[in-house]
Amino acid sequence: MSTATLTPTLTAPSNLARDTAIVFGRELRPVLRDPFSVVFSMIQPLVFLGLFAPLLGNVPGLSGGALQWFVPGIVVMSCLFGASMTGSNLLFEMQTGSHERTLVTPMRRSALLMGRALKEIVPVLVQAVIVIAVVVPFSFELHVAGTVVGLLMLSVFCVGLGSLSYALALAAKGADWIFWTVQQTFLFPILLLAGMLLPVDSAPGWLQTASRLNPLTYVVDAERALFAGSFDGSTVAAGFVAAAFVCALGLLVGGRAMRAAD
Amino acid sequence: MTAQTTQHMIETHGLTKAFTARKRTVEAVRGLDLTVAPGELVALLGPNGAGKSTTLRMLTTLIAPTSGTARVAGYDVATQPQQVRRAIGYIGQGNGAGHNQRGRDELVSHGLAYGMSKASARSRADELVDSLDLTQVADRKVSSLSGGQRRRLDIAMGLIHAPALLFLDEPSTGLDPQNRANLQEHVVALRERYGTTVVLTTHYLDEADSLAERVVVIDHGRLVADDTPARLKADHAGDRITLAFDEVVDAANAAARIVRGHGDAEVEHAEREVVVRVASGARLAPAMLVDLQDAGLPARSVEVARPTLDDVFLNLTGRSLREGHTADQPATDQLDPIGVSA
Ligand SMILES: Nc1ncnc2c1ncn2[C@@H]1O[C@H](COP(=O)(O)OP(=O)(O)O)[C@@H](O)[C@H]1O
Ligand SMILES: [Mg+2]
C-alpha cells in the first residue's frame, strides 16, 4: 500500500461508448455470476406455456397448431416480464445509495441508462433459447433464420421497454409501491391486448381497436410470422417499426429521467 | 489541479438550497459561506436535518443549488460539474457498492468510471482491499458483508481514483465503536499519506472532536460556528463543576454564594446538586471548595468536566445536539472528568 500513486493513470477521456460499455459490463456481471436470476423471471411464462398450450388445442384460427402459435408469444412474454421489472434493480440501488455513487462519477448520464438498457438483450436471448429448448422435443418446428431475425427485433423492443422501466424507477424516486403499481397496471393489459395468450381476432370492436394501438401487437404478430419461417414483408416491417418506436421512446424518456435525476 | 486553481479547495458564497414538497418549502441550506484550503480536514457537525447532506450533495454536483455559488477544486459546481466530478471522491450516507455485486468488481468498475485503465483500476483495487482489511470478503457478494465491512468497502470506492478532495457523509453512522475508531484511523492515514483534503459530516461529537482540526457547526441550514474544537470550546463553553451536598438547603445556599462570588459563572441547582459552568473551572474549583467549606457549606463530592462540543452547541443554539442521538452512545462520554475529589 506504500506504492500508491496519487494520480492514477487516466487513459480514456469520458466518452459515451466507453461509459456505456462500463455500465453494461457492471450490469451484466451479476447475471453471469448468478445465471439463475434470468430463469427466475421465466417461471411465470413457462407455467403459462404448460397450462395454456393444451387449452389452445381446439381454438380455431391458430395457424400451424397451438404450440407453433403460442411459443413466439411466450418468448415475447418472458422478455416482457424481465424487461418491465428490470427497473426494480435500479430502484434498489437508489435506495441503497449505489446509484448516487455512480452519479458522482464523470460518466455520461445517458450512458448510465444505455448501458443498463442494452444489458436487457442478454436475458432476452437466453430466455428465448430456454423456451425453444423446452418446446422442441414437443414437436415444435424451429425455423432458424426467422427466429434469429425475430430475436433481433425483440432485442430492440426490450431495450426500449427496459429503458421505460428504468425511467419509471427514477420517477418513483425510490418508492417501491409506485413502481410496482404502475408496472403491474400496464403489464397485463398490454400483454393481453397484444393477443399473446389468446387471439383477439374474434374480440369485440373496441378491444380490437385497443389492440391495434398497442405497439406490442405488431411485435407479437411479426414474431409469429418469423418463428414460422415466413418473412412476410408488411408484418415484419410493422414489427420492426413498432419495436424501433418503443426503443426510441424508451431511450428518450429514460435518458431524460436520468439527466434530471438527483 | 489544473488551470483555474485558486488557493481554495472549496469556496462557497451564499450557497442555498430550498426543497419544495407538497407545497411546503424547506430551506435546507441557507446562505452558506465556506472556504476550505487544500489539505484541511473539516467536520460539518450538526443534528439530523441540519442540512449537512444537502450541503455535500450540492458540493458534489448531485443537486443544483437554489442560489449562491460553489467552486470545488477550482471549478463551478453549476457550470463545470464534469470537472468537479473528476476531481473529487464522495462517500454518501448509503452503500456505494451494489448489493448484488462483488466488492472487488465494484472497485474496478468504479475505477473505470473515472477513466482509469483496467490494469491500473485492478492494481489500485487490490491495494485498497489490502489496506482496508477487505481481503477476506472482497470477492463475496456485497449483501453478505457486515455493516463495518460494507462501510470500509464504500471508503475504498471513494478512494479508487485517489481524489485530491474527499467528501464523506456520516462515514461512521451505524458502526460499532471499534469499527468507528478503525475508520477514523483510515481517514487520518489517508490524509497523512496523500495530503488529501477531507470534508466529512457527523453528528458524533467525539468524532468531530478527535478527528477534525476544524469544526463547522451547522444548525437549521446555517453556519453557526467555525473553528478548531479547542477554540470553539474555549470561546463558547466553560468547564462544568458539579458539586454535591448532604442537604438540599446547603446546595441552595452554596449556589447563591457561588453566584455572588463568580459573576461570570452560570449556576444551576437541583435537589442536592449544583452545576457551575465557568471558564477555567478546573483552576477555580479548589478555591471554590475552600470558600464553601469556610462558609459552613462543605461539598460531599465534586467533579470537574471539560466542555464538550455539545456544550458549545447548546450555548450557540440553546439546544443539545444529543437530543435524539442518545441511544447509540452511552451518556458517560458526555463528560470527560479531569479531577474528582471529596
Ligand atoms: N430531497 C429532499 N426533498 C425535500 N426535503 C429534503 C430533501 N432532502 C433533504 N430535505 C430536508 O432538508 C433538511 C436538511 O436535510 P439534510 O441535508 O439531509 O440534513 P442532515 O444531513 O444534516 O441530517 C431536512 O429538513 C430534510 O428533511
Ligand atoms: Mg445527512
XYZ file of C-alpha atoms and ligand atoms in Angstrom:
632
model
C 0.000 0.000 0.000
C 3.023 2.214 0.211
C 3.444 2.492 -3.522
C 0.096 4.113 -4.237
C 0.213 6.814 -6.811
C -1.665 9.987 -6.107
C -2.772 10.497 -9.672
C -3.741 7.240 -11.286
C -3.244 6.915 -14.994
C -6.351 8.180 -16.655
C -6.300 6.520 -20.016
C -9.549 7.487 -21.612
C -11.440 10.733 -21.581
C -15.104 10.306 -20.842
C -16.864 9.168 -23.961
C -20.302 7.766 -24.499
C -19.314 4.377 -25.913
C -16.733 3.673 -23.237
C -19.060 4.767 -20.427
C -21.885 2.676 -21.851
C -19.609 -0.343 -22.032
C -18.588 0.126 -18.388
C -22.197 0.293 -17.221
C -23.166 -2.627 -19.454
C -20.351 -4.748 -18.051
C -21.258 -3.899 -14.492
C -24.939 -4.743 -15.014
C -24.186 -7.985 -16.754
C -21.748 -9.293 -14.199
C -24.270 -10.432 -11.562
C -26.273 -12.157 -14.304
C -23.202 -14.076 -15.431
C -22.271 -14.924 -11.868
C -25.794 -15.991 -10.982
C -27.499 -17.161 -14.188
C -30.461 -18.497 -12.252
C -31.757 -14.930 -11.876
C -32.589 -14.991 -15.592
C -34.539 -18.200 -15.238
C -36.452 -16.749 -12.314
C -38.403 -14.221 -14.369
C -39.315 -17.078 -16.731
C -41.181 -19.193 -14.249
C -44.471 -17.465 -14.939
C -44.217 -17.662 -18.744
C -43.271 -21.328 -18.547
C -46.280 -22.003 -16.342
C -48.458 -20.227 -18.902
C -46.885 -22.338 -21.595
C -47.692 -25.536 -19.719
C -51.277 -24.531 -18.918
C -52.355 -22.597 -21.993
C -50.853 -24.554 -24.825
C -53.035 -27.625 -24.151
C -56.109 -25.360 -23.813
C -55.488 -23.811 -27.187
C -55.581 -27.145 -28.935
C -59.181 -26.690 -30.090
C -59.259 -22.945 -30.670
C -59.812 -22.393 -34.391
C -57.729 -19.961 -36.439
C -54.338 -20.723 -34.956
C -52.103 -21.125 -37.949
C -49.784 -24.071 -37.699
C -51.192 -25.528 -34.485
C -51.342 -24.401 -30.890
C -47.682 -24.751 -29.972
C -46.465 -23.047 -33.106
C -48.840 -20.155 -32.405
C -48.175 -19.971 -28.697
C -44.384 -20.256 -28.428
C -43.486 -16.887 -30.030
C -45.995 -15.289 -27.655
C -44.319 -16.934 -24.686
C -40.865 -15.831 -25.846
C -42.128 -12.253 -26.071
C -43.851 -12.632 -22.740
C -40.820 -13.753 -20.809
C -38.893 -10.801 -22.221
C -41.770 -8.515 -21.388
C -41.721 -9.664 -17.781
C -37.956 -9.419 -17.479
C -37.553 -6.025 -19.131
C -40.509 -4.405 -17.407
C -39.220 -5.494 -13.998
C -35.632 -4.518 -14.604
C -36.175 -1.036 -13.191
C -36.543 -2.640 -9.781
C -32.784 -3.250 -9.786
C -32.205 0.451 -10.226
C -34.871 1.179 -7.640
C -32.991 -0.945 -5.153
C -29.715 0.775 -5.989
C -31.396 4.133 -5.487
C -32.453 3.004 -2.046
C -29.084 1.619 -1.011
C -27.070 4.554 -2.331
C -25.134 2.833 -5.069
C -26.968 4.725 -7.808
C -25.965 8.008 -6.192
C -22.402 6.783 -6.204
C -22.494 6.347 -9.981
C -23.952 9.838 -10.369
C -20.864 11.467 -8.847
C -18.572 9.809 -11.357
C -17.750 11.667 -14.569
C -19.685 9.114 -16.620
C -22.285 10.489 -19.012
C -25.802 10.351 -17.680
C -27.075 8.872 -20.935
C -24.504 6.082 -20.646
C -25.875 5.216 -17.217
C -29.168 4.491 -18.943
C -27.929 2.984 -22.199
C -25.541 0.548 -20.572
C -28.346 -0.739 -18.413
C -30.861 -0.877 -21.246
C -28.505 -2.727 -23.621
C -27.924 -5.352 -20.990
C -31.580 -6.351 -21.400
C -30.642 -8.017 -24.663
C -28.767 -10.763 -22.867
C -31.676 -12.180 -20.855
C -33.882 -11.823 -23.947
C -31.652 -14.186 -25.866
C -31.050 -16.590 -23.009
C -34.752 -16.850 -22.242
C -35.655 -17.404 -25.876
C -33.138 -20.221 -26.125
C -34.544 -21.851 -22.989
C -38.152 -21.670 -24.186
C -37.211 -23.078 -27.554
C -35.159 -25.826 -25.956
C -38.175 -26.755 -23.845
C -40.621 -26.959 -26.756
C -38.540 -28.516 -29.493
C -38.959 -32.024 -28.015
C -42.738 -31.452 -28.178
C -42.634 -31.295 -31.953
C -42.178 -27.530 -32.191
C -40.940 -26.705 -35.652
C -37.870 -24.444 -35.472
C -37.102 -22.056 -38.343
C -33.641 -20.781 -37.561
C -33.347 -17.768 -39.889
C -36.748 -16.378 -38.951
C -36.094 -16.978 -35.262
C -32.792 -15.100 -35.420
C -34.418 -12.107 -37.099
C -37.275 -12.318 -34.593
C -34.902 -12.217 -31.650
C -33.151 -9.221 -33.149
C -36.483 -7.410 -33.257
C -37.278 -8.491 -29.728
C -33.911 -7.184 -28.505
C -34.696 -3.762 -29.951
C -38.086 -3.809 -28.273
C -36.688 -4.854 -24.906
C -34.012 -2.152 -24.893
C -36.893 0.314 -25.151
C -39.062 -1.408 -22.584
C -36.142 -1.745 -20.184
C -35.446 1.983 -20.546
C -39.064 2.755 -19.757
C -38.828 0.561 -16.691
C -35.717 2.458 -15.563
C -37.494 5.745 -16.210
C -40.339 4.517 -14.039
C -37.910 3.622 -11.252
C -36.372 7.101 -11.444
C -39.805 8.738 -11.463
C -40.882 6.666 -8.462
C -37.917 8.185 -6.594
C -37.205 5.000 -4.752
C -40.808 4.240 -3.751
C -41.414 0.535 -4.398
C -45.172 0.688 -4.338
C -45.325 3.322 -7.069
C -43.040 1.307 -9.288
C -44.856 -1.989 -8.870
C -48.349 -0.490 -9.090
C -47.593 1.220 -12.380
C -45.666 -1.750 -13.748
C -48.472 -4.205 -12.991
C -51.184 -1.833 -14.194
C -49.551 -1.547 -17.587
C -48.124 -5.015 -17.985
C -51.223 -7.169 -18.112
C -53.449 -5.036 -20.365
C -50.565 -4.600 -22.800
C -49.887 -8.309 -22.707
C -53.493 -9.379 -23.222
C -54.261 -6.734 -25.840
C -51.323 -7.914 -27.911
C -53.042 -11.257 -28.355
C -50.207 -13.000 -26.679
C -52.202 -15.583 -24.755
C -55.409 -15.668 -26.765
C -56.146 -14.415 -30.245
C -58.058 -11.123 -30.350
C -59.445 -11.729 -33.868
C -62.884 -12.589 -32.559
C -62.898 -9.930 -29.849
C -65.383 -7.012 -29.786
C -64.558 -3.970 -31.916
C -63.338 -1.660 -29.160
C -60.918 -4.307 -27.972
C -59.580 -4.795 -31.469
C -59.067 -1.055 -31.767
C -57.162 -1.001 -28.477
C -55.135 -3.909 -29.714
C -54.223 -2.052 -32.911
C -52.951 0.908 -30.838
C -50.656 -1.366 -28.857
C -47.152 -1.475 -30.378
C -46.620 -4.878 -28.841
C -49.362 -6.328 -31.069
C -47.225 -5.713 -34.146
C -44.166 -7.183 -32.487
C -46.064 -10.318 -31.500
C -47.584 -10.721 -34.989
C -44.178 -10.296 -36.584
C -42.609 -12.773 -34.163
C -45.283 -15.337 -35.061
C -44.574 -14.895 -38.727
C -40.808 -15.059 -38.272
C -40.886 -18.058 -35.945
C -42.947 -19.816 -38.593
C -40.231 -19.047 -41.094
C -42.303 -16.533 -43.037
C -40.695 -13.233 -43.993
C -43.977 -11.591 -44.871
C -42.897 -8.052 -45.770
C -45.533 -5.858 -44.192
C -45.950 -7.890 -40.993
C -42.214 -7.988 -40.324
C -41.773 -4.325 -41.229
C -44.626 -3.314 -38.925
C -42.978 -5.300 -36.135
C -39.649 -3.583 -36.628
C -41.285 -0.157 -36.788
C -43.148 -0.828 -33.543
C -40.024 -2.176 -31.818
C -37.951 0.781 -33.024
C -40.652 3.162 -31.849
C -40.651 1.675 -28.339
C -36.851 1.673 -28.322
C -36.598 5.334 -29.318
C -39.325 6.346 -26.897
C -37.673 4.425 -24.075
C -34.212 5.875 -24.658
C -35.643 9.375 -24.919
C -37.788 9.185 -21.794
C -35.213 7.191 -19.838
C -32.327 9.433 -20.865
C -34.275 12.482 -19.850
C -35.179 10.945 -16.485
C -31.561 10.024 -15.842
C -30.321 13.521 -16.639
C -32.914 15.021 -14.332
C -32.065 12.549 -11.577
C -30.646 13.904 -8.381
C -5.441 20.706 -10.198
C -5.305 22.497 -13.483
C -5.922 25.917 -14.964
C -8.483 27.540 -12.727
C -6.995 26.629 -9.383
C -7.438 29.183 -6.671
C -5.816 28.686 -3.317
C -9.113 27.279 -2.049
C -10.232 23.712 -2.445
C -13.795 24.729 -1.699
C -15.281 28.188 -1.821
C -18.988 28.888 -1.449
C -20.874 32.140 -1.391
C -24.430 32.349 -0.182
C -24.975 28.695 -1.034
C -28.669 27.965 -0.611
C -30.960 25.018 -1.249
C -34.708 25.046 -0.821
C -36.782 21.919 -1.341
C -40.433 22.215 -2.202
C -42.522 19.181 -1.418
C -46.307 19.195 -1.186
C -46.410 22.976 -1.411
C -44.184 23.301 1.638
C -40.755 24.795 1.202
C -37.894 23.603 3.360
C -34.805 25.770 3.373
C -32.301 23.004 3.900
C -29.209 25.208 3.461
C -29.340 28.969 3.894
C -26.650 31.261 2.596
C -23.613 29.159 3.422
C -20.238 30.901 3.079
C -17.438 28.426 3.471
C -13.846 28.156 2.355
C -11.646 25.123 2.742
C -7.924 25.187 1.991
C -6.058 22.286 0.392
C -5.090 19.626 2.918
C -7.617 20.607 5.563
C -9.726 18.066 7.442
C -13.058 19.674 8.167
C -16.034 18.225 10.014
C -19.514 19.550 9.434
C -21.272 18.998 12.720
C -24.976 19.364 13.281
C -28.100 17.484 14.334
C -30.180 15.427 11.920
C -31.871 17.690 9.405
C -29.322 20.490 9.845
C -28.502 20.479 6.141
C -25.185 18.622 6.173
C -26.041 16.087 3.493
C -27.694 18.714 1.342
C -24.529 20.807 1.534
C -22.406 17.851 0.476
C -24.817 16.939 -2.301
C -24.507 20.434 -3.736
C -20.723 20.397 -3.475
C -20.569 17.024 -5.222
C -22.884 18.144 -8.092
C -25.657 15.744 -7.111
C -28.153 18.558 -6.694
C -28.174 22.084 -8.055
C -28.101 24.988 -5.600
C -31.233 27.140 -5.491
C -28.997 30.183 -5.278
C -25.441 31.118 -4.437
C -22.256 29.701 -5.892
C -19.795 26.982 -5.065
C -16.372 26.318 -6.524
C -14.916 22.919 -5.800
C -11.345 22.039 -6.750
C -11.331 25.250 -8.765
C -14.475 24.522 -10.775
C -18.002 25.817 -10.540
C -20.432 23.088 -9.488
C -23.229 24.525 -11.620
C -21.380 25.149 -14.866
C -18.484 22.676 -14.715
C -19.916 19.620 -12.974
C -17.900 17.231 -15.114
C -14.588 18.719 -13.978
C -15.717 18.763 -10.365
C -16.699 15.086 -10.538
C -13.331 14.162 -11.932
C -11.533 15.858 -9.047
C -13.498 14.586 -6.076
C -14.400 11.409 -4.289
C -17.694 11.045 -2.490
C -18.810 8.537 0.067
C -22.511 9.029 0.657
C -24.700 8.111 3.542
C -25.741 4.848 1.903
C -23.711 1.976 0.454
C -21.849 2.831 -2.706
C -21.306 -0.772 -3.680
C -24.252 -2.541 -5.305
C -25.589 -5.251 -3.041
C -25.772 -7.878 -5.765
C -22.220 -7.182 -6.925
C -18.897 -8.351 -5.568
C -16.732 -5.844 -3.790
C -13.667 -6.124 -5.973
C -15.749 -5.966 -9.162
C -17.348 -2.768 -7.936
C -13.993 -1.233 -7.120
C -12.678 -1.980 -10.588
C -15.747 -0.740 -12.447
C -15.772 2.381 -10.302
C -12.159 2.976 -11.246
C -13.015 2.535 -14.917
C -15.800 5.079 -14.466
C -13.124 7.601 -13.538
C -11.216 6.877 -16.705
C -8.611 4.560 -15.233
C -7.274 1.746 -17.370
C -8.329 -1.775 -16.470
C -4.851 -2.640 -15.285
C -4.452 0.373 -13.050
C -8.000 0.035 -11.690
C -7.244 -3.578 -10.820
C -3.983 -2.899 -9.063
C -5.415 0.061 -7.215
C -8.377 -2.096 -6.130
C -6.008 -4.757 -4.820
C -4.082 -2.131 -2.919
C -7.219 -0.715 -1.292
C -8.631 -4.147 -0.488
C -5.384 -4.790 1.279
C -5.135 -1.576 3.203
C -8.783 -1.554 4.284
C -8.682 -5.134 5.569
C -11.105 -6.436 2.980
C -9.023 -9.328 1.669
C -11.314 -11.967 3.146
C -14.526 -10.516 1.770
C -13.639 -8.634 -1.425
C -14.790 -11.478 -3.660
C -18.034 -12.105 -1.853
C -21.402 -10.654 -2.691
C -21.724 -7.240 -1.064
C -25.053 -8.143 0.540
C -23.281 -10.784 2.607
C -20.862 -8.316 4.228
C -21.264 -6.877 7.700
C -22.050 -3.194 8.164
C -18.460 -2.375 9.021
C -17.075 -4.295 6.048
C -19.524 -2.605 3.717
C -18.570 0.805 5.047
C -14.895 0.088 4.512
C -15.715 -1.020 1.003
C -17.508 2.311 0.489
C -14.393 4.115 1.640
C -12.300 2.088 -0.778
C -14.659 3.044 -3.598
C -14.339 6.709 -2.729
C -10.553 6.398 -2.870
C -10.184 4.315 -6.021
C -9.114 7.260 -8.173
C -7.069 8.873 -5.386
C -9.031 12.133 -5.402
C -7.435 15.299 -4.094
C -10.652 16.093 -2.271
C -12.783 13.558 -0.459
C -16.299 14.026 0.902
C -17.681 11.615 3.461
C -21.276 11.810 4.602
C -21.687 10.334 8.074
C -18.942 7.790 7.465
C -19.280 6.101 10.828
C -23.010 6.086 11.404
C -24.187 2.600 12.228
C -20.743 1.309 13.073
C -19.785 -0.104 16.435
C -17.150 1.842 18.389
C -14.326 -0.398 17.263
C -15.172 -0.024 13.595
C -15.588 3.693 14.075
C -12.125 4.009 15.539
C -10.779 1.851 12.733
C -12.396 4.029 10.103
C -11.132 7.217 11.707
C -7.631 5.795 11.600
C -8.021 5.188 7.889
C -9.136 8.745 7.275
C -6.197 10.129 9.238
C -3.734 7.808 7.498
C -5.090 8.720 4.109
C -4.565 12.344 4.814
C -1.088 11.890 6.114
C -0.060 9.834 3.135
C -1.610 11.822 0.313
C -2.393 15.214 1.765
C -5.996 14.660 0.724
C -8.436 17.375 1.649
C -11.228 15.785 3.653
C -14.690 17.126 4.366
C -16.888 14.893 6.464
C -20.211 15.267 8.179
C -21.036 13.776 11.512
C -23.390 14.050 14.407
C -20.959 12.260 16.675
C -19.401 14.865 18.915
C -16.403 12.804 19.862
C -15.692 12.082 16.229
C -15.659 15.753 15.279
C -13.622 16.481 18.354
C -10.895 13.914 17.884
C -10.698 13.756 14.117
C -11.096 17.242 12.720
C -8.835 20.212 13.063
C -11.695 22.376 12.099
C -15.328 22.008 13.026
C -18.062 23.812 11.161
C -21.205 23.790 13.272
C -24.389 23.837 11.216
C -27.903 24.278 12.508
C -31.094 24.827 10.534
C -29.071 25.211 7.353
C -26.894 27.984 8.730
C -23.277 28.063 9.753
C -23.273 28.951 13.439
C -19.586 28.484 14.280
C -16.370 27.561 12.516
C -13.140 26.943 14.404
C -10.834 24.355 15.937
C -12.564 22.166 18.523
C -10.327 23.622 21.253
C -11.079 27.201 20.348
C -14.803 26.547 19.992
C -14.857 25.151 23.470
C -12.789 27.964 24.909
C -14.968 30.602 23.249
C -18.387 29.101 23.593
C -18.455 26.931 26.687
C -16.817 26.786 30.091
C -15.778 23.893 32.285
C -18.544 22.283 34.241
C -18.173 21.885 38.004
C -20.692 19.570 39.610
C -20.935 19.831 43.401
C -22.987 17.505 45.607
C -24.111 18.387 49.133
C -25.635 16.481 52.020
C -28.684 18.722 52.320
C -30.859 20.464 49.759
C -30.674 23.690 51.736
C -26.870 23.592 51.675
C -26.976 23.206 47.934
C -29.273 26.210 47.647
C -27.069 28.341 49.857
C -23.934 27.228 48.053
C -25.492 28.114 44.705
C -26.318 31.601 45.967
C -22.819 32.051 47.322
C -21.185 30.967 44.057
C -23.366 33.369 42.083
C -22.203 36.219 44.318
C -18.549 35.196 44.083
C -18.374 34.456 40.356
C -20.385 36.895 38.331
C -19.418 35.239 35.029
C -20.480 31.748 36.096
C -23.715 30.050 35.082
C -25.113 28.325 38.135
C -27.912 25.797 38.260
C -29.127 23.938 41.271
C -31.378 20.953 41.600
C -32.008 18.911 44.743
C -28.644 18.351 46.401
C -26.595 19.250 43.353
C -25.140 22.447 41.993
C -23.778 22.694 38.469
C -21.472 25.596 37.725
C -20.434 26.436 34.212
C -17.472 28.750 34.142
C -14.333 29.416 32.109
C -11.225 27.687 33.516
C -13.314 25.936 36.128
C -10.569 23.425 36.793
C -8.427 26.219 38.209
C -11.262 27.849 40.161
C -12.592 24.689 41.774
C -10.100 24.291 44.677
C -10.602 27.849 45.902
C -14.338 27.491 45.494
C -14.342 24.396 47.689
C -12.301 26.111 50.385
C -14.607 29.111 50.303
C -17.697 26.911 50.681
C -16.070 24.936 53.498
C -15.312 28.207 55.338
C -18.930 29.274 54.932
C -20.093 26.056 56.557
C -21.264 24.501 53.278
C -18.889 21.578 52.718
C -19.340 19.752 49.432
C -19.634 15.974 49.609
C -18.183 15.432 46.155
C -17.032 17.418 43.197
C -16.498 16.672 39.561
C -14.948 18.965 37.004
C -15.674 18.273 33.350
C -14.099 19.883 30.332
C -16.612 21.346 27.934
C -17.694 19.165 25.057
C -18.785 20.229 21.629
C -22.282 19.530 22.852
C -21.842 22.324 25.371
C -20.694 24.513 22.507
C -23.745 23.595 20.501
C -26.025 24.137 23.472
C -24.514 27.522 24.024
C -24.845 28.539 20.404
C -28.350 27.267 19.762
C -29.956 26.682 23.127
C -30.481 23.019 22.231
C -28.496 19.899 22.865
C -27.030 18.113 19.906
C -27.608 14.873 21.714
C -31.370 15.031 21.609
C -32.481 12.039 19.668
C -28.997 10.586 19.446
C -28.581 9.222 22.906
C -29.458 5.670 22.022
C -26.216 4.755 20.338
C -23.892 6.461 22.742
C -23.603 5.891 26.452
C -24.283 9.015 28.494
C -20.892 8.703 30.141
C -18.901 10.053 27.261
C -20.739 13.339 27.532
C -18.498 14.135 30.436
C -14.799 13.965 30.378
C -13.871 14.098 34.067
C -10.466 15.508 34.753
C -10.499 15.635 38.507
C -12.576 14.146 41.272
C -12.159 14.815 44.959
C -14.325 14.777 48.033
N -34.930 15.682 -1.441
C -35.488 16.384 -0.439
N -36.748 16.842 -0.535
C -37.315 17.550 0.456
N -36.701 17.870 1.588
C -35.441 17.453 1.761
C -34.764 16.682 0.763
N -33.515 16.402 1.205
C -33.419 16.972 2.425
N -34.562 17.602 2.767
C -34.808 18.349 4.003
O -33.771 19.292 4.159
C -33.354 19.363 5.501
C -31.871 19.048 5.609
O -31.669 17.685 5.326
P -30.231 17.027 5.291
O -29.335 17.861 4.466
O -30.406 15.621 4.874
O -29.796 17.104 6.806
P -28.619 16.346 7.569
O -27.780 15.636 6.576
O -27.878 17.411 8.281
O -29.273 15.405 8.520
C -34.252 18.417 6.273
O -35.306 19.156 6.818
C -34.729 17.457 5.221
O -35.996 16.960 5.553
Mg -27.414 13.596 6.418
